[in-house]
Amino acid sequence: MQNGDQHYSMEDETYTDIDGKAISLECQSHSGFCREFTVSSAKVSIGRVMVYTCAVWLSAYIVFFITENTAVLSSAIIITLVGMMVHIHFVKVDHETLLIIGSLGVQVSSSYASGRESTDFIEMDKIKDIVINEAIHMQTVIYYLCILLKDPSDPEAVSSVVPLFQSSKPRLNCLVKVYKSCQEILAKC
Amino acid sequence: MVENSPSPLPERAIYGFVLFLGSQFGFFLYLVWAYVPDEWLHSIGLTYWPQKYWAIAVPIYLLAAVVVCIVMLFGVNMINTAPLSSVDNITDVYARGQRIDDCQKRAIPRLKDVSISEVNRIFYLSPQ
């Protein structure tokens, strides 16, 4: 973080995702044309991990008690260990970041609970606009922020859509803040 | 000459009563077939019936089919819903192909689709 940075985390307004779980938004303004937004979900709760593990192992022990087959116990242990590793490495997203640099492009990155980061960069020439759209998602209608990409053959047409903050799915108040901030930068370049 | 109103008509009353009598008779026949033993039916002379197994199997098949259809209705709807990354959530072929008319002065403008960027500007950027 350089000296000229302005760093806001929104303390007075609590943000939640579409299911009601608390998330946090952090906006960093690196310079006049470069801003970074980080949406963090709740961390993996050790209590829930312990409850799930105990439930699985208890049921495996009950099955072993009935069937007298030791493979049940060892397979339960292996399944819980492998399941936890797969979950924190591939499924559980810790925070998602949107870095917008005026006239250069947009970088979208998600960081998983195991520390793995997956990053994608989109040049500004390909970006038509960043908008908040409403769509049907699993029997509800949600707001989501997305990047509209230009069609190379027809500059007025939208060729594809990149939805942002897919794992944390913040609600409208959080999206409006990010949208307004991005539009300030897009208007300048 | 064709009447499209849902009001009661003599023909509709006759159809309804015929259906009512037919369904009552069909139900009575089903009960007779399911409960009366085979020997009594054979002794009267009615020998050509389906197996009694179907008196239980057909209602259970229909019930299972109804439950599966409800689950599949949700499933088919969810499959046909466009994902969040689809362009169909933003625009479609009709909105892309609309002509941009220059509006005449003091005339009501033509009804047209407003682009998502414009809608966002009006909702979120204009001071309320």
Tab-separated table of C-alpha atoms in Angstrom:
chain	number	residue	atom	x	y	z
A	1	MET	CA	0.000	0.000	0.000
A	2	GLN	CA	1.594	3.300	-1.041
A	3	ASN	CA	1.502	6.547	0.874
A	4	GLY	CA	-1.143	8.214	-1.241
A	5	ASP	CA	-3.658	5.437	-0.703
A	6	GLN	CA	-7.063	6.056	0.710
A	7	HIS	CA	-8.448	3.070	2.446
A	8	TYR	CA	-12.133	2.782	3.340
A	9	SER	CA	-13.777	-0.130	5.030
A	10	MET	CA	-17.437	0.563	5.479
A	11	GLU	CA	-17.952	0.319	9.222
A	12	ASP	CA	-21.328	1.935	9.716
A	13	GLU	CA	-23.141	-0.166	7.151
A	14	THR	CA	-23.138	-3.954	7.455
A	15	TYR	CA	-23.277	-5.794	4.185
A	16	THR	CA	-24.789	-9.245	3.711
A	17	ASP	CA	-24.946	-11.641	0.823
A	18	ILE	CA	-28.166	-12.864	-0.738
A	19	ASP	CA	-28.587	-15.581	1.910
A	20	GLY	CA	-28.217	-13.147	4.808
A	21	LYS	CA	-24.678	-14.107	5.865
A	22	ALA	CA	-22.458	-11.185	6.798
A	23	ILE	CA	-19.745	-10.123	4.370
A	24	SER	CA	-17.368	-7.175	4.393
A	25	LEU	CA	-16.406	-4.722	1.660
A	26	GLU	CA	-13.088	-2.879	1.542
A	27	CYS	CA	-12.389	-0.132	-0.995
A	28	GLN	CA	-8.854	1.042	-1.657
A	29	SER	CA	-8.127	4.014	-3.866
A	30	HIS	CA	-4.539	3.616	-5.036
A	31	SER	CA	-4.578	6.716	-7.204
A	32	GLY	CA	-6.962	8.885	-9.149
A	33	PHE	CA	-7.586	6.217	-11.747
A	34	CYS	CA	-6.900	2.965	-9.880
A	35	ARG	CA	-9.240	1.441	-7.325
A	36	GLU	CA	-9.509	-1.960	-5.698
A	37	PHE	CA	-12.569	-3.547	-4.078
A	38	THR	CA	-12.372	-6.631	-1.890
A	39	VAL	CA	-15.435	-8.562	-0.753
A	40	SER	CA	-14.657	-11.047	2.014
A	41	SER	CA	-16.930	-13.873	3.053
A	42	ALA	CA	-17.050	-15.463	6.469
A	43	LYS	CA	-14.121	-17.719	7.272
A	44	VAL	CA	-14.442	-21.476	7.711
A	45	SER	CA	-15.914	-21.897	11.173
A	46	ILE	CA	-14.076	-24.423	13.312
A	47	GLY	CA	-17.278	-25.237	15.188
A	48	ARG	CA	-19.099	-26.335	12.031
A	49	VAL	CA	-16.104	-28.389	10.903
A	50	MET	CA	-16.034	-30.185	14.258
A	51	VAL	CA	-19.794	-30.805	14.172
A	52	TYR	CA	-19.700	-32.273	10.663
A	53	THR	CA	-16.669	-34.435	11.407
A	54	CYS	CA	-18.172	-35.764	14.626
A	55	ALA	CA	-21.485	-36.504	12.922
A	56	VAL	CA	-19.840	-38.405	10.063
A	57	TRP	CA	-17.547	-40.379	12.358
A	58	LEU	CA	-20.360	-41.192	14.777
A	59	SER	CA	-22.561	-42.549	12.001
A	60	ALA	CA	-19.596	-44.510	10.605
A	61	TYR	CA	-19.050	-46.014	14.050
A	62	ILE	CA	-22.713	-46.973	14.285
A	63	VAL	CA	-22.509	-48.660	10.877
A	64	PHE	CA	-19.346	-50.462	12.014
A	65	PHE	CA	-21.127	-51.540	15.181
A	66	ILE	CA	-23.874	-53.138	13.099
A	67	THR	CA	-21.827	-54.623	10.291
A	68	GLU	CA	-18.494	-55.353	12.071
A	69	ASN	CA	-16.617	-54.189	8.980
A	70	THR	CA	-13.505	-52.109	9.732
A	71	ALA	CA	-13.352	-50.743	6.192
A	72	VAL	CA	-16.260	-48.466	7.111
A	73	LEU	CA	-14.180	-46.660	9.745
A	74	SER	CA	-11.109	-46.160	7.585
A	75	SER	CA	-13.177	-45.073	4.597
A	76	ALA	CA	-15.029	-42.542	6.758
A	77	ILE	CA	-11.728	-41.065	7.928
A	78	ILE	CA	-10.354	-40.892	4.390
A	79	ILE	CA	-13.576	-39.390	3.044
A	80	THR	CA	-13.685	-36.638	5.669
A	81	LEU	CA	-10.031	-35.747	5.179
A	82	VAL	CA	-10.193	-35.699	1.386
A	83	GLY	CA	-13.513	-33.863	1.479
A	84	MET	CA	-12.137	-31.142	3.721
A	85	MET	CA	-9.047	-30.687	1.572
A	86	VAL	CA	-11.083	-30.480	-1.629
A	87	HIS	CA	-13.515	-28.053	0.003
A	88	ILE	CA	-10.950	-25.535	1.201
A	89	HIS	CA	-8.911	-25.736	-1.984
A	90	PHE	CA	-11.591	-25.675	-4.668
A	91	VAL	CA	-14.886	-24.600	-3.127
A	92	LYS	CA	-14.504	-22.205	-0.213
A	93	VAL	CA	-13.716	-18.709	-1.430
A	94	ASP	CA	-12.137	-16.441	1.146
A	95	HIS	CA	-12.269	-13.115	-0.660
A	96	GLU	CA	-12.850	-11.771	-4.149
A	97	THR	CA	-11.091	-8.707	-5.503
A	98	LEU	CA	-11.871	-6.309	-8.312
A	99	LEU	CA	-9.023	-4.034	-9.379
A	100	ILE	CA	-9.928	-1.399	-11.930
A	101	ILE	CA	-7.223	0.683	-13.613
A	102	GLY	CA	-8.486	3.457	-15.863
A	103	SER	CA	-7.674	2.994	-19.585
A	104	LEU	CA	-5.729	-0.205	-18.830
A	105	GLY	CA	-8.213	-2.824	-17.743
A	106	VAL	CA	-9.888	-4.733	-14.952
A	107	GLN	CA	-8.432	-7.566	-12.894
A	108	VAL	CA	-10.769	-10.015	-11.177
A	109	SER	CA	-9.307	-12.410	-8.654
A	110	SER	CA	-10.712	-14.919	-6.174
A	111	SER	CA	-8.698	-16.265	-3.316
A	112	TYR	CA	-9.628	-19.625	-1.824
A	113	ALA	CA	-9.388	-20.707	1.803
A	114	SER	CA	-6.265	-22.781	1.137
A	115	GLY	CA	-4.471	-19.722	-0.233
A	116	ARG	CA	-4.895	-20.535	-3.912
A	117	GLU	CA	-5.632	-17.502	-6.078
A	118	SER	CA	-7.223	-17.508	-9.469
A	119	THR	CA	-6.927	-14.276	-11.453
A	120	ASP	CA	-8.323	-12.975	-14.702
A	121	PHE	CA	-7.492	-9.740	-16.525
A	122	ILE	CA	-9.701	-7.998	-19.060
A	123	GLU	CA	-8.331	-5.173	-21.237
A	124	MET	CA	-10.207	-1.903	-21.311
A	125	ASP	CA	-10.672	-2.148	-25.081
A	126	LYS	CA	-12.832	-5.212	-24.615
A	127	ILE	CA	-14.985	-3.694	-21.864
A	128	LYS	CA	-18.220	-2.043	-22.919
A	129	ASP	CA	-19.546	-1.247	-19.450
A	130	ILE	CA	-19.805	-2.454	-15.860
A	131	VAL	CA	-23.464	-2.698	-14.868
A	132	ILE	CA	-25.742	-4.082	-12.178
A	133	ASN	CA	-28.165	-6.538	-13.740
A	134	GLU	CA	-31.052	-8.529	-12.302
A	135	ALA	CA	-31.480	-12.158	-13.247
A	136	ILE	CA	-33.252	-15.292	-12.106
A	137	HIS	CA	-31.039	-17.493	-9.957
A	138	MET	CA	-32.417	-20.645	-8.316
A	139	GLN	CA	-36.036	-19.582	-7.799
A	140	THR	CA	-35.107	-16.001	-6.769
A	141	VAL	CA	-34.227	-12.828	-8.618
A	142	ILE	CA	-30.871	-11.377	-7.579
A	143	TYR	CA	-28.840	-8.293	-8.405
A	144	TYR	CA	-25.319	-8.970	-9.601
A	145	LEU	CA	-22.502	-6.833	-10.922
A	146	CYS	CA	-21.179	-7.822	-14.315
A	147	ILE	CA	-18.751	-6.651	-16.997
A	148	LEU	CA	-20.176	-6.379	-20.507
A	149	LEU	CA	-17.642	-7.239	-23.197
A	150	LYS	CA	-17.710	-5.736	-26.665
A	151	ASP	CA	-18.175	-7.701	-29.835
A	152	PRO	CA	-15.080	-7.027	-32.037
A	153	SER	CA	-17.177	-6.875	-35.185
A	154	ASP	CA	-19.929	-4.636	-33.771
A	155	PRO	CA	-18.893	-2.144	-31.070
A	156	GLU	CA	-22.492	-1.465	-30.005
A	157	ALA	CA	-23.345	-5.101	-29.313
A	158	VAL	CA	-22.632	-7.067	-26.166
A	159	SER	CA	-20.749	-10.242	-26.997
A	160	SER	CA	-20.445	-11.768	-23.550
A	161	VAL	CA	-21.019	-11.123	-19.873
A	162	VAL	CA	-18.596	-11.722	-16.987
A	163	PRO	CA	-20.417	-11.849	-13.644
A	164	LEU	CA	-18.409	-10.535	-10.675
A	165	PHE	CA	-18.378	-11.592	-7.007
A	166	GLN	CA	-19.982	-14.927	-7.844
A	167	SER	CA	-19.124	-16.722	-4.624
A	168	SER	CA	-19.924	-13.969	-2.178
A	169	LYS	CA	-22.998	-12.612	-4.046
A	170	PRO	CA	-23.379	-9.322	-2.179
A	171	ARG	CA	-26.685	-7.497	-1.970
A	172	LEU	CA	-27.623	-4.287	-3.759
A	173	ASN	CA	-26.208	-1.769	-1.260
A	174	CYS	CA	-22.716	-3.206	-1.631
A	175	LEU	CA	-23.037	-3.463	-5.419
A	176	VAL	CA	-24.181	0.148	-5.777
A	177	LYS	CA	-21.086	1.402	-3.949
A	178	VAL	CA	-18.783	-0.596	-6.197
A	179	TYR	CA	-20.768	0.427	-9.284
A	180	LYS	CA	-20.605	4.147	-8.550
A	181	SER	CA	-16.899	3.955	-7.887
A	182	CYS	CA	-16.222	2.025	-11.098
A	183	GLN	CA	-18.334	4.409	-13.174
A	184	GLU	CA	-16.272	7.360	-11.930
A	185	ILE	CA	-13.152	5.693	-13.283
A	186	LEU	CA	-14.774	4.556	-16.533
A	187	ALA	CA	-16.099	8.054	-17.178
A	188	LYS	CA	-12.616	9.537	-16.985
A	189	CYS	CA	-10.920	7.249	-19.484
B	1	MET	CA	-71.900	-18.522	-34.653
B	2	VAL	CA	-69.093	-19.842	-32.406
B	3	GLU	CA	-69.552	-18.533	-28.879
B	4	ASN	CA	-66.333	-17.973	-26.940
B	5	SER	CA	-67.843	-17.045	-23.587
B	6	PRO	CA	-67.484	-19.363	-20.588
B	7	SER	CA	-71.146	-18.999	-19.667
B	8	PRO	CA	-73.334	-22.072	-19.078
B	9	LEU	CA	-74.938	-23.517	-22.199
B	10	PRO	CA	-77.328	-26.455	-22.639
B	11	GLU	CA	-74.697	-28.454	-24.560
B	12	ARG	CA	-72.134	-27.904	-21.822
B	13	ALA	CA	-74.604	-29.047	-19.183
B	14	ILE	CA	-75.269	-32.259	-21.142
B	15	TYR	CA	-71.530	-32.936	-21.615
B	16	GLY	CA	-70.940	-32.375	-17.930
B	17	PHE	CA	-73.717	-34.707	-16.848
B	18	VAL	CA	-72.600	-37.438	-19.259
B	19	LEU	CA	-69.040	-37.177	-17.911
B	20	PHE	CA	-70.354	-37.305	-14.343
B	21	LEU	CA	-72.423	-40.439	-14.991
B	22	GLY	CA	-69.574	-42.049	-16.924
B	23	SER	CA	-67.018	-41.437	-14.187
B	24	GLN	CA	-69.373	-42.682	-11.455
B	25	PHE	CA	-70.096	-45.840	-13.443
B	26	GLY	CA	-66.380	-46.349	-14.153
B	27	PHE	CA	-65.564	-46.035	-10.456
B	28	PHE	CA	-68.321	-48.502	-9.491
B	29	LEU	CA	-67.054	-50.958	-12.118
B	30	TYR	CA	-63.472	-50.593	-10.752
B	31	LEU	CA	-64.683	-51.340	-7.213
B	32	VAL	CA	-66.659	-54.385	-8.392
B	33	TRP	CA	-63.644	-55.744	-10.272
B	34	ALA	CA	-61.247	-55.121	-7.369
B	35	TYR	CA	-63.372	-56.581	-4.547
B	36	VAL	CA	-65.590	-59.305	-5.990
B	37	PRO	CA	-63.769	-62.684	-6.040
B	38	ASP	CA	-62.957	-64.225	-9.392
B	39	GLU	CA	-65.151	-67.302	-8.872
B	40	TRP	CA	-68.327	-65.225	-8.519
B	41	LEU	CA	-67.499	-63.270	-11.685
B	42	HIS	CA	-66.749	-66.482	-13.603
B	43	SER	CA	-69.982	-68.093	-12.364
B	44	ILE	CA	-72.014	-65.195	-13.805
B	45	GLY	CA	-70.240	-65.628	-17.107
B	46	LEU	CA	-67.889	-62.588	-17.142
B	47	THR	CA	-64.502	-64.218	-17.611
B	48	TYR	CA	-62.364	-61.704	-19.519
B	49	TRP	CA	-60.919	-59.336	-16.840
B	50	PRO	CA	-57.394	-58.023	-16.309
B	51	GLN	CA	-55.400	-59.450	-13.430
B	52	LYS	CA	-56.352	-58.195	-9.971
B	53	TYR	CA	-52.727	-57.120	-9.516
B	54	TRP	CA	-53.444	-54.064	-11.654
B	55	ALA	CA	-56.164	-52.834	-9.263
B	56	ILE	CA	-53.348	-51.942	-6.850
B	57	ALA	CA	-50.549	-51.267	-9.326
B	58	VAL	CA	-52.220	-48.630	-11.515
B	59	PRO	CA	-53.061	-46.171	-8.696
B	60	ILE	CA	-49.569	-46.512	-7.268
B	61	TYR	CA	-47.974	-45.956	-10.679
B	62	LEU	CA	-50.110	-42.840	-11.195
B	63	LEU	CA	-49.150	-41.459	-7.774
B	64	ALA	CA	-45.442	-42.056	-8.380
B	65	ALA	CA	-45.751	-40.461	-11.835
B	66	VAL	CA	-47.348	-37.330	-10.346
B	67	VAL	CA	-44.558	-36.955	-7.771
B	68	VAL	CA	-41.844	-37.432	-10.417
B	69	CYS	CA	-43.558	-34.899	-12.692
B	70	ILE	CA	-43.527	-32.258	-9.958
B	71	VAL	CA	-39.798	-32.795	-9.348
B	72	MET	CA	-39.074	-32.788	-13.080
B	73	LEU	CA	-41.048	-29.579	-13.562
B	74	PHE	CA	-38.713	-27.760	-11.178
B	75	GLY	CA	-35.713	-29.427	-12.793
B	76	VAL	CA	-36.672	-28.552	-16.367
B	77	ASN	CA	-37.381	-24.951	-15.398
B	78	MET	CA	-34.039	-24.619	-13.698
B	79	ILE	CA	-32.218	-26.118	-16.679
B	80	ASN	CA	-33.935	-23.728	-19.068
B	81	THR	CA	-33.118	-20.649	-16.983
B	82	ALA	CA	-30.206	-18.772	-18.502
B	83	PRO	CA	-27.060	-18.733	-16.313
B	84	LEU	CA	-25.804	-15.443	-14.892
B	85	SER	CA	-23.031	-15.322	-17.519
B	86	SER	CA	-25.427	-15.513	-20.466
B	87	VAL	CA	-26.054	-12.602	-22.848
B	88	ASP	CA	-29.758	-13.496	-22.777
B	89	ASN	CA	-30.012	-11.741	-19.416
B	90	ILE	CA	-28.866	-8.473	-21.020
B	91	THR	CA	-30.389	-8.322	-24.472
B	92	ASP	CA	-31.910	-10.437	-27.204
B	93	VAL	CA	-32.239	-10.447	-30.976
B	94	TYR	CA	-35.263	-8.117	-30.980
B	95	ALA	CA	-33.619	-5.464	-28.816
B	96	ARG	CA	-30.460	-5.591	-30.923
B	97	GLY	CA	-32.369	-5.138	-34.147
B	98	GLN	CA	-34.540	-2.178	-33.173
B	99	ARG	CA	-34.229	0.917	-35.301
B	100	ILE	CA	-33.092	4.151	-33.730
B	101	ASP	CA	-35.604	6.747	-34.902
B	102	ASP	CA	-34.859	10.426	-34.692
B	103	CYS	CA	-37.802	11.665	-32.658
B	104	GLN	CA	-39.866	14.479	-34.112
B	105	LYS	CA	-40.448	17.506	-31.973
B	106	ARG	CA	-43.434	17.377	-29.612
B	107	ALA	CA	-44.314	13.825	-30.587
B	108	ILE	CA	-44.545	10.838	-28.292
B	109	PRO	CA	-41.356	8.823	-28.861
B	110	ARG	CA	-41.568	5.291	-30.168
B	111	LEU	CA	-41.717	2.511	-27.605
B	112	LYS	CA	-38.314	0.859	-27.460
B	113	ASP	CA	-35.954	-1.118	-25.289
B	114	VAL	CA	-33.630	0.935	-23.083
B	115	SER	CA	-30.079	-0.363	-22.826
B	116	ILE	CA	-28.869	-1.723	-19.511
B	117	SER	CA	-26.202	0.968	-19.203
B	118	GLU	CA	-28.804	3.699	-19.518
B	119	VAL	CA	-31.065	2.011	-16.965
B	120	ASN	CA	-28.180	1.734	-14.513
B	121	ARG	CA	-27.302	5.392	-14.941
B	122	ILE	CA	-30.889	6.427	-14.226
B	123	PHE	CA	-31.226	4.159	-11.193
B	124	TYR	CA	-27.914	4.457	-9.465
B	125	LEU	CA	-26.040	7.529	-10.695
B	126	SER	CA	-28.700	10.193	-10.886
B	127	PRO	CA	-29.210	12.065	-7.604
B	128	GLN	CA	-32.516	10.990	-5.991
